Tab-separated table of C-alpha atoms in Angstrom:
chain	number	residue	atom	x	y	z
A	7	MET	CA	100.880	55.995	92.149
A	8	ILE	CA	102.870	55.288	96.239
A	9	VAL	CA	100.926	58.575	97.130
A	10	TRP	CA	97.483	57.147	95.765
A	11	ILE	CA	98.485	53.465	97.824
A	12	GLY	CA	99.898	54.982	100.866
A	13	MET	CA	95.988	57.051	100.673
A	14	PHE	CA	94.930	53.324	100.420
A	15	VAL	CA	97.165	51.798	102.983
A	16	PHE	CA	95.891	54.814	105.591
A	17	ILE	CA	92.281	54.302	104.968
A	18	VAL	CA	92.890	50.296	106.113
A	19	GLY	CA	95.213	50.608	108.805
A	20	LEU	CA	93.405	53.085	110.892
A	21	LYS	CA	89.615	51.398	110.878
A	22	LEU	CA	92.470	48.539	112.002
A	23	LEU	CA	93.783	51.089	115.408
A	24	MET	CA	90.395	52.298	115.715
A	25	LYS	CA	89.259	48.288	115.809
A	26	ASN	CA	85.409	48.327	115.808
A	27	LEU	CA	83.740	52.204	114.684
A	28	HIS	CA	80.440	50.872	117.075
A	29	THR	CA	80.118	55.102	118.562
A	30	GLU	CA	78.687	57.510	116.644
A	31	LYS	CA	81.953	59.622	118.047
A	32	GLN	CA	84.425	56.714	116.627
A	33	LYS	CA	82.481	57.199	113.286
A	34	LYS	CA	82.929	61.010	113.411
A	35	ASN	CA	86.058	60.859	114.156
A	36	TYR	CA	87.151	58.216	111.034
A	37	LEU	CA	85.436	59.518	108.731
A	38	MET	CA	86.905	62.951	109.696
A	39	ILE	CA	90.249	62.290	109.579
A	40	VAL	CA	90.713	60.326	106.240
A	41	GLY	CA	88.070	62.562	104.768
A	42	PHE	CA	90.985	65.487	105.482
A	43	THR	CA	93.391	63.093	104.503
A	44	LEU	CA	91.995	62.691	101.408
A	45	ALA	CA	90.462	66.928	100.984
A	46	MET	CA	94.602	66.996	101.679
A	47	LEU	CA	95.855	65.065	98.297
A	48	PHE	CA	92.770	66.739	95.842
A	49	ALA	CA	94.219	70.016	97.446
A	50	LEU	CA	97.535	70.097	96.825
A	51	ARG	CA	97.883	67.827	93.681
A	52	GLY	CA	99.644	69.624	90.228
A	53	GLU	CA	97.734	70.756	87.542
A	54	ASN	CA	100.152	70.373	84.829
A	55	TYR	CA	100.615	66.573	84.980
A	56	GLY	CA	99.403	63.101	83.223
A	57	GLY	CA	96.273	63.873	80.948
A	58	VAL	CA	95.222	66.070	83.606
A	59	TYR	CA	94.010	69.174	81.992
A	60	ASP	CA	90.602	70.354	83.434
A	61	MET	CA	92.145	71.623	87.112
A	62	ARG	CA	94.184	74.390	84.571
A	63	VAL	CA	91.329	75.881	83.562
A	64	TYR	CA	89.422	76.289	85.694
A	65	MET	CA	92.290	77.694	87.728
A	66	ASP	CA	92.980	80.093	84.778
A	67	PHE	CA	88.976	80.749	84.919
A	68	PHE	CA	89.296	81.242	88.353
A	69	GLU	CA	91.499	84.109	88.448
A	70	ARG	CA	90.456	85.953	85.255
A	71	THR	CA	86.641	85.613	87.011
A	72	ALA	CA	88.833	87.036	90.226
A	73	ASN	CA	90.026	90.400	87.602
A	74	THR	CA	86.681	90.732	86.647
A	75	GLU	CA	84.037	92.812	87.198
A	76	TRP	CA	80.711	91.538	88.614
A	77	SER	CA	79.342	93.973	85.758
A	78	ARG	CA	81.699	92.525	83.020
A	79	LEU	CA	81.178	88.624	84.310
A	80	PHE	CA	78.049	86.865	81.894
A	81	VAL	CA	78.801	88.607	78.785
A	82	ASN	CA	79.013	85.450	76.987
A	83	PRO	CA	79.888	83.090	79.832
A	84	GLU	CA	82.289	80.321	79.648
A	85	PHE	CA	80.252	78.470	82.101
A	86	GLU	CA	77.112	77.918	83.843
A	87	VAL	CA	76.031	80.824	86.327
A	88	GLY	CA	76.283	79.449	89.202
A	89	PHE	CA	79.757	78.525	89.034
A	90	VAL	CA	80.789	82.181	87.414
A	91	VAL	CA	78.854	83.503	90.894
A	92	LEU	CA	81.130	80.664	93.236
A	93	ASN	CA	84.393	81.478	91.783
A	94	LYS	CA	83.484	85.483	91.648
A	95	LEU	CA	82.836	84.756	95.458
A	96	LEU	CA	85.580	82.971	96.595
A	97	SER	CA	87.557	85.281	94.750
A	98	TYR	CA	87.115	87.688	97.585
A	99	LEU	CA	89.279	85.058	99.871
A	100	SER	CA	92.003	85.115	97.710
A	101	TYR	CA	92.414	85.694	93.714
A	102	SER	CA	95.323	82.541	93.118
A	103	GLY	CA	93.725	80.160	90.886
A	104	ARG	CA	94.684	77.454	93.465
A	105	THR	CA	91.180	78.720	95.429
A	106	ILE	CA	88.852	76.534	93.708
A	107	VAL	CA	90.694	73.440	93.610
A	108	VAL	CA	90.470	73.606	97.784
A	109	PHE	CA	87.807	74.738	97.698
A	110	HIS	CA	86.689	71.755	95.128
A	111	ALA	CA	88.765	69.351	98.105
A	112	PHE	CA	87.172	70.073	101.046
A	113	PHE	CA	83.673	70.437	100.220
A	114	CYS	CA	83.988	66.951	97.641
A	115	THR	CA	85.126	65.588	100.862
A	116	TYR	CA	83.219	66.837	102.638
A	117	SER	CA	79.796	66.237	101.246
A	118	VAL	CA	80.937	62.788	100.506
A	119	CYS	CA	81.392	61.613	104.223
A	120	ARG	CA	78.675	63.688	104.948
A	121	PHE	CA	76.230	61.673	102.851
A	122	ILE	CA	77.785	58.233	103.999
A	123	TYR	CA	77.741	59.256	107.589
A	124	LYS	CA	73.752	59.394	107.698
A	125	ASN	CA	72.966	56.753	105.217
A	126	THR	CA	75.414	53.733	106.870
A	127	ASN	CA	76.221	52.622	110.104
A	128	GLU	CA	79.802	50.912	108.018
A	129	VAL	CA	81.583	53.894	107.413
A	130	PHE	CA	84.927	51.925	106.907
A	131	TRP	CA	83.212	50.592	103.697
A	132	ALA	CA	81.340	53.007	101.957
A	133	PHE	CA	84.474	55.395	102.518
A	134	LEU	CA	86.871	52.396	100.848
A	135	PHE	CA	84.643	51.942	97.527
A	136	PHE	CA	84.261	55.196	97.535
A	137	PHE	CA	88.108	55.507	97.450
A	138	SER	CA	89.141	52.499	95.154
A	139	LEU	CA	85.514	51.515	92.715
A	140	GLY	CA	85.554	54.864	90.380
A	141	ASN	CA	83.623	57.072	92.428
A	142	MET	CA	86.925	59.575	93.462
A	143	GLY	CA	88.400	59.207	90.222
A	144	PHE	CA	85.502	61.279	88.630
A	145	PHE	CA	86.188	63.894	90.866
A	146	LEU	CA	89.802	64.454	90.538
A	147	THR	CA	89.537	64.056	86.658
A	148	GLY	CA	85.149	66.304	86.404
A	149	MET	CA	85.559	69.316	88.576
A	150	ARG	CA	82.943	70.922	88.191
A	151	GLN	CA	80.323	68.259	87.994
A	152	ALA	CA	82.288	66.860	90.728
A	153	ILE	CA	80.654	70.555	92.744
A	154	ALA	CA	77.020	69.324	90.963
A	155	ILE	CA	77.182	66.318	92.315
A	156	CYS	CA	78.057	67.043	95.605
A	157	ILE	CA	75.806	69.415	96.435
A	158	CYS	CA	72.928	66.962	95.394
A	159	LEU	CA	73.999	65.169	98.494
A	160	PHE	CA	72.869	67.640	100.525
A	161	ALA	CA	69.344	67.292	97.679
A	162	VAL	CA	69.369	63.601	99.255
A	163	GLU	CA	68.481	64.805	102.585
A	164	ARG	CA	65.832	67.211	101.648
A	165	ALA	CA	64.488	64.129	99.796
A	166	LYS	CA	64.100	61.392	102.388
A	167	GLY	CA	62.337	64.648	104.485
A	168	ARG	CA	59.823	65.011	101.816
A	169	LYS	CA	61.077	68.557	101.847
A	170	LEU	CA	59.531	69.138	98.150
A	171	PHE	CA	60.469	73.248	98.092
A	172	SER	CA	63.945	72.865	99.730
A	173	PHE	CA	64.643	69.875	97.776
A	174	ALA	CA	63.812	72.006	94.632
A	175	ILE	CA	66.379	74.312	95.723
A	176	THR	CA	68.917	72.562	96.013
A	177	SER	CA	69.376	70.756	93.336
A	178	LEU	CA	69.019	74.443	91.132
A	179	ILE	CA	71.634	75.519	92.961
A	180	ALA	CA	73.445	72.326	91.508
A	181	PHE	CA	72.419	72.537	87.746
A	182	SER	CA	73.963	76.563	87.980
A	183	ILE	CA	77.326	74.890	88.924
A	184	HIS	CA	76.799	71.793	86.321
A	185	GLN	CA	74.015	71.682	84.023
A	186	SER	CA	73.476	67.765	83.677
A	187	ALA	CA	72.818	68.317	87.701
A	188	LEU	CA	68.705	67.703	86.014
A	189	VAL	CA	68.975	64.202	85.947
A	190	PHE	CA	68.904	64.341	89.271
A	191	ALA	CA	65.061	66.092	89.827
A	192	VAL	CA	64.214	62.534	89.883
A	193	MET	CA	64.990	61.232	93.065
A	194	TYR	CA	62.464	62.939	94.051
A	195	LEU	CA	60.121	61.339	92.987
A	196	LEU	CA	61.608	57.792	93.247
A	197	LEU	CA	61.911	58.972	97.633
A	198	ARG	CA	58.031	60.050	97.170
A	199	LEU	CA	56.790	57.447	96.166
A	200	ASP	CA	58.741	54.593	97.688
A	201	ILE	CA	59.246	52.199	94.918
A	202	PHE	CA	61.837	50.334	95.234
A	203	LYS	CA	61.126	50.618	99.220
A	204	ARG	CA	58.246	48.796	98.410
A	205	ASP	CA	59.729	46.562	96.757
A	206	LYS	CA	63.114	46.186	95.380
A	207	LYS	CA	62.413	44.147	92.679
A	208	MET	CA	61.408	46.778	91.034
A	209	ILE	CA	64.617	47.799	89.672
A	210	VAL	CA	64.246	45.483	86.749
A	211	PHE	CA	60.958	48.404	85.260
A	212	PRO	CA	64.278	51.591	85.481
A	213	ILE	CA	67.011	49.425	83.443
A	214	ALA	CA	63.885	48.680	81.445
A	215	PHE	CA	62.356	52.006	80.446
A	216	MET	CA	65.767	52.925	80.105
A	217	ILE	CA	66.671	50.292	77.685
A	218	ALA	CA	63.277	50.938	76.057
A	219	PHE	CA	63.806	55.076	75.689
A	220	SER	CA	67.206	54.791	75.187
A	221	SER	CA	67.434	57.285	72.173
A	222	GLN	CA	65.879	59.772	74.099
A	223	ILE	CA	67.697	59.521	77.280
A	224	ILE	CA	71.530	59.532	75.090
A	225	ARG	CA	70.119	62.566	73.212
A	226	PHE	CA	69.307	64.254	76.565
A	227	GLY	CA	71.680	63.286	77.806
A	228	GLN	CA	74.069	64.893	75.133
A	229	VAL	CA	72.444	68.318	76.190
A	230	LEU	CA	73.235	67.895	79.478
A	231	SER	CA	77.158	67.613	79.192
A	232	ASP	CA	79.791	68.328	77.998
A	233	GLU	CA	80.311	69.526	74.947
A	234	PHE	CA	83.345	67.520	74.551
A	235	HIS	CA	81.881	64.521	76.593
A	236	ALA	CA	78.778	64.140	74.428
A	237	SER	CA	80.400	63.510	70.556
A	238	GLU	CA	82.128	60.980	72.232
A	239	ASN	CA	81.950	57.260	71.283
A	240	ALA	CA	81.370	54.154	73.554
A	241	THR	CA	83.759	52.300	74.297
A	242	PHE	CA	83.347	47.976	75.617
A	243	SER	CA	86.255	47.970	77.891
A	244	PHE	CA	87.148	46.459	80.953
A	245	ASN	CA	86.600	49.349	83.102
A	246	GLY	CA	83.480	49.249	81.541
A	247	ILE	CA	81.858	45.531	82.379
A	248	VAL	CA	83.841	45.576	85.805
A	249	PRO	CA	81.293	49.258	87.831
A	250	ILE	CA	78.551	46.980	85.686
A	251	LEU	CA	79.626	43.777	87.873
A	252	ILE	CA	79.884	45.582	90.890
A	253	TYR	CA	76.618	47.121	90.765
A	254	ALA	CA	75.081	44.131	89.725
A	255	ILE	CA	76.141	42.611	92.677
A	256	THR	CA	75.379	45.213	95.111
A	257	ILE	CA	71.829	45.044	93.788
A	258	PHE	CA	71.492	40.915	94.857
A	259	GLY	CA	73.289	41.331	97.919
A	260	HIS	CA	70.443	44.350	99.149
A	261	ILE	CA	67.530	42.020	97.723
A	262	LEU	CA	68.895	38.529	99.305
A	263	PHE	CA	70.860	40.256	102.311
A	264	VAL	CA	69.187	43.905	103.421
A	265	LYS	CA	65.847	44.501	105.117
A	266	ASN	CA	64.161	48.154	104.940
A	267	GLY	CA	63.097	49.406	108.674
A	268	ASN	CA	64.750	51.258	111.038
A	269	GLY	CA	66.387	47.552	113.101
A	270	LYS	CA	69.171	48.133	115.366
A	271	THR	CA	72.251	46.755	114.520
A	272	GLN	CA	74.769	43.301	116.233
A	273	ASP	CA	77.375	45.047	116.131
A	274	ALA	CA	76.022	47.996	118.784
A	275	PRO	CA	72.528	47.920	120.133
A	276	SER	CA	72.656	51.624	120.497
A	277	ILE	CA	72.361	52.556	117.572
A	278	GLU	CA	69.557	53.142	114.592
A	279	ARG	CA	70.493	51.605	111.353
A	280	LYS	CA	70.550	53.779	108.932
A	281	ASP	CA	67.983	53.473	106.433
A	282	PRO	CA	69.624	51.198	103.484
A	283	TYR	CA	66.833	52.479	100.822
A	284	ILE	CA	68.633	55.816	99.866
A	285	GLY	CA	71.625	54.331	99.177
A	286	PHE	CA	69.491	50.801	96.915
A	287	SER	CA	67.564	53.669	94.906
A	288	MET	CA	70.580	55.697	94.098
A	289	THR	CA	72.552	52.197	92.961
A	290	ALA	CA	69.750	51.507	90.730
A	291	MET	CA	69.055	54.245	88.943
A	292	GLY	CA	72.910	54.850	88.620
A	293	LEU	CA	73.236	51.786	86.873
A	294	GLY	CA	70.289	51.425	84.428
A	295	LEU	CA	72.297	55.359	83.317
A	296	TYR	CA	75.321	52.912	83.560
A	297	PHE	CA	73.755	50.910	81.036
A	298	LEU	CA	73.201	53.001	77.803
A	299	ARG	CA	77.123	54.103	78.613
A	300	PHE	CA	77.688	51.770	75.684
A	301	TYR	CA	75.670	54.023	73.221
A	302	ASN	CA	77.641	57.410	73.747
A	303	MET	CA	79.567	57.869	77.042
A	304	ALA	CA	77.898	60.882	78.515
A	305	LEU	CA	75.668	58.666	79.920
A	306	GLU	CA	78.575	57.139	82.582
A	307	ARG	CA	78.585	60.465	83.229
A	308	ILE	CA	75.764	61.769	84.318
A	309	SER	CA	74.883	57.976	86.548
A	310	PHE	CA	77.762	59.638	89.002
A	311	TYR	CA	75.060	61.091	89.950
A	312	TYR	CA	72.620	58.638	91.118
A	313	LEU	CA	76.344	55.709	91.888
A	314	GLN	CA	77.386	58.042	94.650
A	315	GLY	CA	75.129	55.661	96.562
A	316	ALA	CA	76.883	52.977	95.432
A	317	PRO	CA	79.197	52.112	98.259
A	318	VAL	CA	77.198	53.013	100.892
A	319	ALA	CA	74.655	50.313	99.228
A	320	LEU	CA	78.018	48.498	98.914
A	321	ALA	CA	78.682	48.785	102.729
A	322	ASP	CA	75.273	47.578	103.850
A	323	VAL	CA	75.722	44.642	102.415
A	324	VAL	CA	79.157	44.032	103.630
A	325	GLY	CA	77.819	44.752	107.322
A	326	TYR	CA	75.129	41.637	106.704
A	327	LEU	CA	78.443	39.584	105.313
A	328	LYS	CA	80.707	40.072	108.012
A	329	ARG	CA	78.462	39.201	110.825
A	330	GLU	CA	78.560	35.630	109.155
A	331	ARG	CA	80.315	32.588	111.082
A	332	TYR	CA	83.872	33.515	107.903
A	333	GLY	CA	83.335	37.377	108.466
A	334	ARG	CA	86.949	38.387	109.642
A	335	VAL	CA	87.986	35.732	106.035
A	336	ILE	CA	85.111	38.007	104.290
A	337	GLU	CA	86.680	41.246	105.222
A	338	MET	CA	90.097	40.531	104.087
A	339	ILE	CA	88.894	39.097	101.083
A	340	ILE	CA	86.793	42.683	100.187
A	341	ILE	CA	89.874	44.852	100.698
A	342	MET	CA	91.995	42.550	98.659
A	343	LEU	CA	89.908	42.883	95.710
A	344	CYS	CA	89.330	46.798	95.700
A	345	PHE	CA	93.139	47.217	96.172
A	346	LEU	CA	93.627	44.886	92.701
A	347	LEU	CA	90.757	46.626	91.661
A	348	PHE	CA	92.144	50.362	92.362
A	349	LEU	CA	95.666	48.799	91.557
A	350	ARG	CA	94.155	48.421	87.585
A	351	ARG	CA	92.194	51.677	87.820
A	352	LEU	CA	95.746	53.601	88.232
A	353	SER	CA	97.307	51.890	85.552
A	354	GLY	CA	95.406	53.669	83.268
A	355	ALA	CA	94.248	56.636	85.000
A	356	SER	CA	95.737	59.993	84.626
A	357	TYR	CA	95.872	61.431	88.145
A	358	ALA	CA	97.592	57.837	88.710
A	359	ASN	CA	101.070	60.048	89.355
A	360	TYR	CA	100.635	61.514	92.242
A	361	VAL	CA	102.618	65.639	91.882
A	362	PHE	CA	102.163	68.111	95.136
A	363	PHE	CA	101.767	71.585	92.603
A	364	TRP	CA	104.972	73.017	93.694
A	365	GLU	CA	106.729	70.328	91.375
A	366	THR	CA	104.846	70.887	88.594
């Protein structure tokens, strides 16, 4: 646990050392340092401790794939075709099962940092929220789906540019890694129609739609999810309620404080403010799906395709609040709340007691 707490302190401490992240260079440098550090923690963690089981499964699969001829790879494959191909290609670098872990570590952290940089000026807050509010923990316990989610983060940029073909190709690659990525196809339609950009209060419609057609959506989610998770019964727990409150605060904070458009930031007038619509729209869709976790846990896992936008959206809200009269006090309170929530999550997390791979 001390390693993860140390990483939290490092994220905050580096921001204090760098002071205000005004310039694009400062933001890039900050994300490069914290992103690389987190990637190293991902890459060096052990596979045989606590409740962590999927790492060993994927490492064993990688080693089997590395020693299997191409002609026999797709005879009763264990996983989706794209994931099989990815493992085989990586095996040309090394036959060690640790290779897929290192790839997951650096690809996922790079994708998240890139997404944060392109969609908010509040890079510190977005990274802190990614680390402490549950997103990072999901990446640690769902390696294959995390890779698919991070490919979808690249697809967001294609959707923003209204590039349907490249969006479809990127999404298909994600689908070939984990079939649950099919749910992300709606993202292009959301950005194309600008539903929330015209009126953020339209959030009530996707949530109402998902509740009204919950049975059909749950069946769809069960088809897309792993068999084990699709059969899980829903649980009404602390970890289910608190995220909903956080996502709701994000939504209402956006509606009240964050404006659409590309204005200049008050902190740094020379920097264009990123369009806040991306984080908001992804959080809106993710919240609607997350509600259905109380019917079936498969929907919680699927909701994380969209909830990667929540750290960015919440960071935009904090960006407004910190410019208010008691901004510094508000910042300190938010950091403390993040730390307390992170500790609460660690208390029941399978990855809490960090172990380096040479110690297992």
